[in-house]
CSV table of C-alpha atoms in Angstrom, one decimal:
chain,number,residue,atom,x,y,z
A,1,MET,CA,-86.4,-130.8,32.7
A,2,VAL,CA,-90.0,-131.2,31.7
A,3,ASN,CA,-90.7,-131.0,28.0
A,4,TYR,CA,-93.7,-128.7,28.0
A,5,ASP,CA,-93.9,-128.8,24.2
A,6,ASN,CA,-94.8,-132.5,24.3
A,7,LYS,CA,-98.2,-132.9,22.6
A,8,ALA,CA,-99.7,-134.8,25.6
A,9,LEU,CA,-98.4,-132.2,28.0
A,10,LYS,CA,-99.7,-129.4,25.8
A,11,VAL,CA,-103.2,-130.9,25.9
A,12,ALA,CA,-103.0,-131.3,29.6
A,13,ARG,CA,-101.7,-127.8,30.1
A,14,TYR,CA,-104.5,-126.3,28.1
A,15,ALA,CA,-107.1,-128.4,29.9
A,16,ILE,CA,-105.7,-127.2,33.2
A,17,MET,CA,-105.8,-123.6,32.0
A,18,LEU,CA,-109.4,-123.9,31.0
A,19,ALA,CA,-110.3,-125.5,34.4
A,20,ILE,CA,-108.5,-122.8,36.4
A,21,ILE,CA,-110.2,-120.0,34.5
A,22,PHE,CA,-113.6,-121.7,34.7
A,23,VAL,CA,-113.3,-122.1,38.5
A,24,ALA,CA,-112.1,-118.5,38.8
A,25,THR,CA,-115.1,-117.3,36.8
A,26,LEU,CA,-117.4,-119.5,38.9
A,27,LEU,CA,-116.1,-117.8,42.1
A,28,ASP,CA,-116.7,-114.4,40.6
A,29,ARG,CA,-120.3,-115.3,39.6
A,30,ALA,CA,-121.0,-116.6,43.1
A,31,ILE,CA,-119.5,-113.5,44.7
A,32,THR,CA,-121.5,-111.1,42.6
A,33,ILE,CA,-124.9,-112.8,42.6
A,34,GLY,CA,-127.5,-110.1,42.6
A,35,LEU,CA,-125.4,-107.4,41.0
A,36,PRO,CA,-126.5,-106.0,37.6
A,37,ILE,CA,-123.2,-107.0,36.0
A,38,ALA,CA,-121.0,-110.0,36.9
A,39,GLY,CA,-117.6,-109.2,38.4
A,40,ALA,CA,-114.4,-110.6,37.1
A,41,THR,CA,-111.8,-109.9,39.8
A,42,VAL,CA,-110.5,-113.5,40.2
A,43,GLU,CA,-111.1,-114.3,36.6
A,44,LEU,CA,-108.9,-111.5,35.3
A,45,LEU,CA,-106.2,-112.1,37.8
A,46,VAL,CA,-105.9,-115.8,36.7
A,47,THR,CA,-106.3,-115.1,33.0
A,48,PHE,CA,-103.5,-112.5,32.9
A,49,ALA,CA,-101.3,-114.7,35.0
A,50,LEU,CA,-101.7,-117.6,32.6
A,51,CYS,CA,-101.2,-115.2,29.7
A,52,PHE,CA,-97.7,-114.4,30.8
A,53,LEU,CA,-96.7,-117.6,32.6
A,54,PHE,CA,-95.0,-119.5,29.7
A,55,ASP,CA,-94.0,-116.5,27.7
A,56,SER,CA,-96.0,-117.9,24.8
A,57,TRP,CA,-98.4,-115.9,22.6
A,58,ILE,CA,-100.5,-119.1,22.0
A,59,ASP,CA,-101.0,-119.5,25.7
A,60,GLY,CA,-101.9,-115.9,26.0
A,61,PHE,CA,-104.5,-116.1,23.2
A,62,LEU,CA,-106.0,-119.3,24.7
A,63,ALA,CA,-106.3,-117.6,28.1
A,64,SER,CA,-108.7,-115.0,26.4
A,65,VAL,CA,-110.6,-117.8,24.6
A,66,PHE,CA,-111.1,-119.7,27.8
A,67,MET,CA,-112.1,-116.6,29.7
A,68,GLY,CA,-114.8,-115.9,27.1
A,69,LEU,CA,-116.0,-119.5,27.0
A,70,SER,CA,-116.2,-119.6,30.8
A,71,SER,CA,-118.2,-116.4,30.9
A,72,PHE,CA,-120.6,-117.7,28.2
A,73,ILE,CA,-121.2,-121.1,29.8
A,74,LEU,CA,-121.8,-119.8,33.3
A,75,ALA,CA,-124.1,-117.1,32.0
A,76,PHE,CA,-126.9,-119.7,31.8
A,77,PRO,CA,-126.9,-121.2,35.3
A,78,PHE,CA,-126.4,-117.7,36.8
A,79,ALA,CA,-129.0,-116.1,34.6
A,80,LYS,CA,-126.7,-113.4,33.2
A,81,ILE,CA,-128.8,-112.7,30.1
A,82,ALA,CA,-126.3,-110.3,28.4
A,83,SER,CA,-123.4,-112.8,28.6
A,84,GLN,CA,-125.5,-115.5,27.0
A,85,ASN,CA,-124.8,-113.6,23.7
A,86,PRO,CA,-121.3,-114.8,22.5
A,87,LEU,CA,-120.9,-111.4,20.8
A,88,ILE,CA,-120.7,-109.9,24.3
A,89,SER,CA,-119.1,-112.7,26.4
A,90,ILE,CA,-116.6,-114.3,23.9
A,91,VAL,CA,-115.7,-112.0,21.0
A,92,PRO,CA,-114.5,-108.9,22.9
A,93,ARG,CA,-112.3,-111.2,25.1
A,94,LEU,CA,-110.4,-112.6,22.2
A,95,PHE,CA,-108.4,-109.4,21.9
A,96,VAL,CA,-107.7,-108.8,25.6
A,97,THR,CA,-104.7,-111.0,26.3
A,98,ILE,CA,-103.2,-110.6,22.8
A,99,ALA,CA,-103.0,-106.8,23.4
A,100,ALA,CA,-101.6,-107.5,26.9
A,101,PHE,CA,-99.0,-110.0,25.6
A,102,CYS,CA,-97.8,-107.7,22.8
A,103,VAL,CA,-97.3,-104.8,25.3
A,104,TYR,CA,-95.5,-107.2,27.6
A,105,LYS,CA,-93.0,-108.2,24.9
A,106,LEU,CA,-92.5,-104.5,23.9
A,107,ILE,CA,-91.8,-103.4,27.5
A,108,LEU,CA,-89.3,-106.3,27.9
A,109,LEU,CA,-87.4,-105.0,24.9
A,110,ALA,CA,-87.4,-101.5,26.4
A,111,THR,CA,-86.2,-102.8,29.8
A,112,GLY,CA,-83.8,-105.5,28.4
A,113,LYS,CA,-80.7,-103.7,29.7
A,114,MET,CA,-81.8,-103.6,33.3
A,115,ARG,CA,-79.6,-105.6,35.6
A,116,ASN,CA,-82.4,-106.8,37.8
A,117,LYS,CA,-84.5,-109.0,35.5
A,118,ILE,CA,-87.1,-109.7,38.1
A,119,ILE,CA,-87.9,-105.9,38.3
A,120,GLY,CA,-88.0,-105.8,34.5
A,121,GLN,CA,-90.4,-108.6,34.4
A,122,ALA,CA,-92.6,-107.1,37.0
A,123,ILE,CA,-92.7,-103.7,35.2
A,124,ALA,CA,-93.6,-105.4,32.0
A,125,MET,CA,-96.4,-107.4,33.5
A,126,VAL,CA,-97.9,-104.5,35.4
A,127,ILE,CA,-98.0,-102.2,32.3
A,128,ALA,CA,-99.2,-105.1,30.1
A,129,THR,CA,-101.9,-106.0,32.6
A,130,PHE,CA,-103.1,-102.4,32.8
A,131,VAL,CA,-103.4,-102.3,29.0
A,132,GLY,CA,-105.3,-105.6,29.0
A,133,LEU,CA,-107.7,-104.4,31.7
A,134,ILE,CA,-108.5,-101.3,29.7
A,135,THR,CA,-109.0,-103.3,26.5
A,136,ASN,CA,-111.3,-105.7,28.4
A,137,THR,CA,-113.3,-102.9,29.9
A,138,ILE,CA,-113.8,-100.9,26.7
A,139,LEU,CA,-114.5,-103.9,24.5
A,140,TYR,CA,-116.8,-105.7,26.9
A,141,MET,CA,-118.8,-102.6,28.0
A,142,GLY,CA,-118.9,-101.4,24.4
A,143,ALA,CA,-120.4,-104.7,23.3
A,144,LEU,CA,-122.8,-104.6,26.2
A,145,THR,CA,-123.9,-101.1,25.2
A,146,LEU,CA,-124.1,-102.1,21.5
A,147,PHE,CA,-126.1,-105.3,21.8
A,148,THR,CA,-128.3,-104.6,24.8
A,149,ASP,CA,-130.4,-101.7,26.0
A,150,ALA,CA,-129.1,-101.9,29.6
A,151,TYR,CA,-127.1,-98.6,29.2
A,152,GLY,CA,-127.6,-95.6,27.0
A,153,SER,CA,-123.9,-95.1,26.2
A,154,LEU,CA,-120.5,-96.5,26.9
A,155,VAL,CA,-119.8,-93.6,29.3
A,156,THR,CA,-123.0,-94.3,31.3
A,157,ALA,CA,-122.1,-98.0,31.4
A,158,LEU,CA,-118.6,-97.2,32.8
A,159,GLN,CA,-120.0,-94.9,35.4
A,160,ALA,CA,-122.4,-97.5,36.6
A,161,VAL,CA,-119.8,-100.2,37.3
A,162,VAL,CA,-116.6,-98.2,38.1
A,163,ILE,CA,-116.9,-98.6,41.9
A,164,VAL,CA,-118.3,-102.1,42.3
A,165,ASN,CA,-116.5,-103.8,39.3
A,166,ILE,CA,-113.7,-101.9,37.7
A,167,LEU,CA,-111.8,-100.6,40.8
A,168,PRO,CA,-111.5,-104.0,42.5
A,169,GLU,CA,-110.7,-105.8,39.3
A,170,TYR,CA,-107.9,-103.3,38.4
A,171,LEU,CA,-106.4,-103.3,41.9
A,172,VAL,CA,-106.3,-107.1,42.4
A,173,ALA,CA,-104.9,-107.7,38.9
A,174,LEU,CA,-102.3,-104.9,38.9
A,175,LEU,CA,-101.0,-105.9,42.4
A,176,GLY,CA,-101.4,-109.7,42.0
A,177,VAL,CA,-100.4,-110.8,38.5
A,178,SER,CA,-96.6,-110.3,38.6
A,179,PRO,CA,-96.0,-111.9,42.0
A,180,LEU,CA,-98.2,-114.8,41.1
A,181,VAL,CA,-96.5,-115.4,37.7
A,182,LEU,CA,-93.0,-115.0,39.1
A,183,GLY,CA,-93.8,-117.4,42.0
A,184,VAL,CA,-95.3,-120.1,39.8
A,185,ARG,CA,-92.4,-119.8,37.3
A,186,ARG,CA,-90.0,-120.4,40.2
A,187,GLY,CA,-92.0,-123.4,41.4
A,188,LEU,CA,-92.2,-124.9,38.0
A,189,LYS,CA,-88.5,-124.1,37.3
A,190,LEU,CA,-89.4,-122.1,34.2
A,191,GLY,CA,-86.8,-119.4,34.9
A,192,ILE,CA,-87.3,-115.7,35.6
A,193,ASP,CA,-88.6,-115.1,32.0
A,194,GLY,CA,-90.6,-118.3,31.7
A,195,ASN,CA,-88.4,-119.6,28.9
A,196,ASN,CA,-86.7,-122.6,30.4
A,197,TRP,CA,-89.0,-124.9,28.5
A,198,LYS,CA,-87.8,-123.4,25.3
A,199,LEU,CA,-84.2,-124.0,26.2
A,200,ALA,CA,-85.1,-127.6,26.9
A,201,LEU,CA,-86.5,-127.9,23.4
A,202,ALA,CA,-83.3,-126.4,22.0
A,203,ASN,CA,-81.2,-128.9,23.9
A,204,ASP,CA,-83.3,-131.8,22.7
A,205,ALA,CA,-82.9,-130.6,19.1
A,206,ASP,CA,-79.1,-130.4,19.6
A,207,ILE,CA,-79.0,-133.9,21.0
A,208,LYS,CA,-81.1,-135.2,18.1
A,209,GLY,CA,-78.8,-133.4,15.7
A,210,ASP,CA,-75.7,-135.0,17.2
A,211,ILE,CA,-77.3,-138.4,17.0
A,212,ASN,CA,-78.3,-137.9,13.4
A,213,GLY,CA,-74.8,-136.6,12.6
A,214,ASP,CA,-73.2,-139.7,14.1
A,215,ALA,CA,-75.6,-141.9,12.1
A,216,ALA,CA,-74.7,-140.1,8.9
A,217,VAL,CA,-71.0,-140.8,9.5
A,218,VAL,CA,-71.6,-144.5,10.1
A,219,ASN,CA,-74.1,-145.1,7.3
A,220,GLY,CA,-73.5,-142.4,4.8
A,221,ASN,CA,-76.9,-141.5,3.5
A,222,ASP,CA,-78.8,-144.0,5.6
A,223,THR,CA,-79.8,-142.7,9.0
A,224,PRO,CA,-80.6,-145.2,11.8
A,225,THR,CA,-83.4,-144.3,14.1
A,226,SER,CA,-81.8,-145.2,17.4
A,227,ASN,CA,-78.5,-145.4,19.3
A,228,ILE,CA,-78.8,-149.2,19.2
A,229,GLU,CA,-78.9,-149.2,15.5
A,230,ILE,CA,-75.9,-146.9,15.3
A,231,ALA,CA,-73.9,-149.2,17.6
A,232,LYS,CA,-75.0,-152.2,15.6
A,233,ASP,CA,-73.9,-150.6,12.3
A,234,LYS,CA,-70.5,-149.7,13.8
A,235,GLU,CA,-70.0,-153.4,14.8
A,236,ASP,CA,-71.0,-154.5,11.2
A,237,LYS,CA,-68.5,-152.1,9.7
A,238,GLN,CA,-65.8,-153.7,11.8
């Protein structure tokens, strides 16, 4: 089983997350050229999917960070003036997937006794995604209202984008996140709950503990660093 906690694999995983979210944001910017506010349909779908994929709050938080960074960077070539302000494009997004991930874990606790774990996972992801979408909408549109004069109030801002932006974003994310996550988990052999990589870490720790225990028996307080050293010490004892 792949050790996803390996430092090199972690760096690679986070780089891939950033690249995927960046490409998703780029697609949204290309699709919504000419609209007063950039859409985030593909971006939100991918961001929430990556938030839940490994069942890791760190991955969830980084998904928000990468979403904000992608929005900020692409604001310049696509002339999205408002998003060039990091207080609008980055800061509000930092709380989006954290809120979603916390709700995800709470719903999993509430549905823990369900026999069908797949349905439990799907329910948790749908509810958590909905909370994350609302958080994103309120914080982003609130920041847009606060730091620009594009809209007179948050209510006016929401009314202006509800059809073109909010409805497609919500529909695609609510319908697409859970099937996407469950499918990728199956392909990567992460298990239904995405925790197989944690089990691999626990098994590795047990194996190392057994090796260290054997070494302690052979050498007393001195612990060899490999199986070869353990075998050599046994031969010396004989």
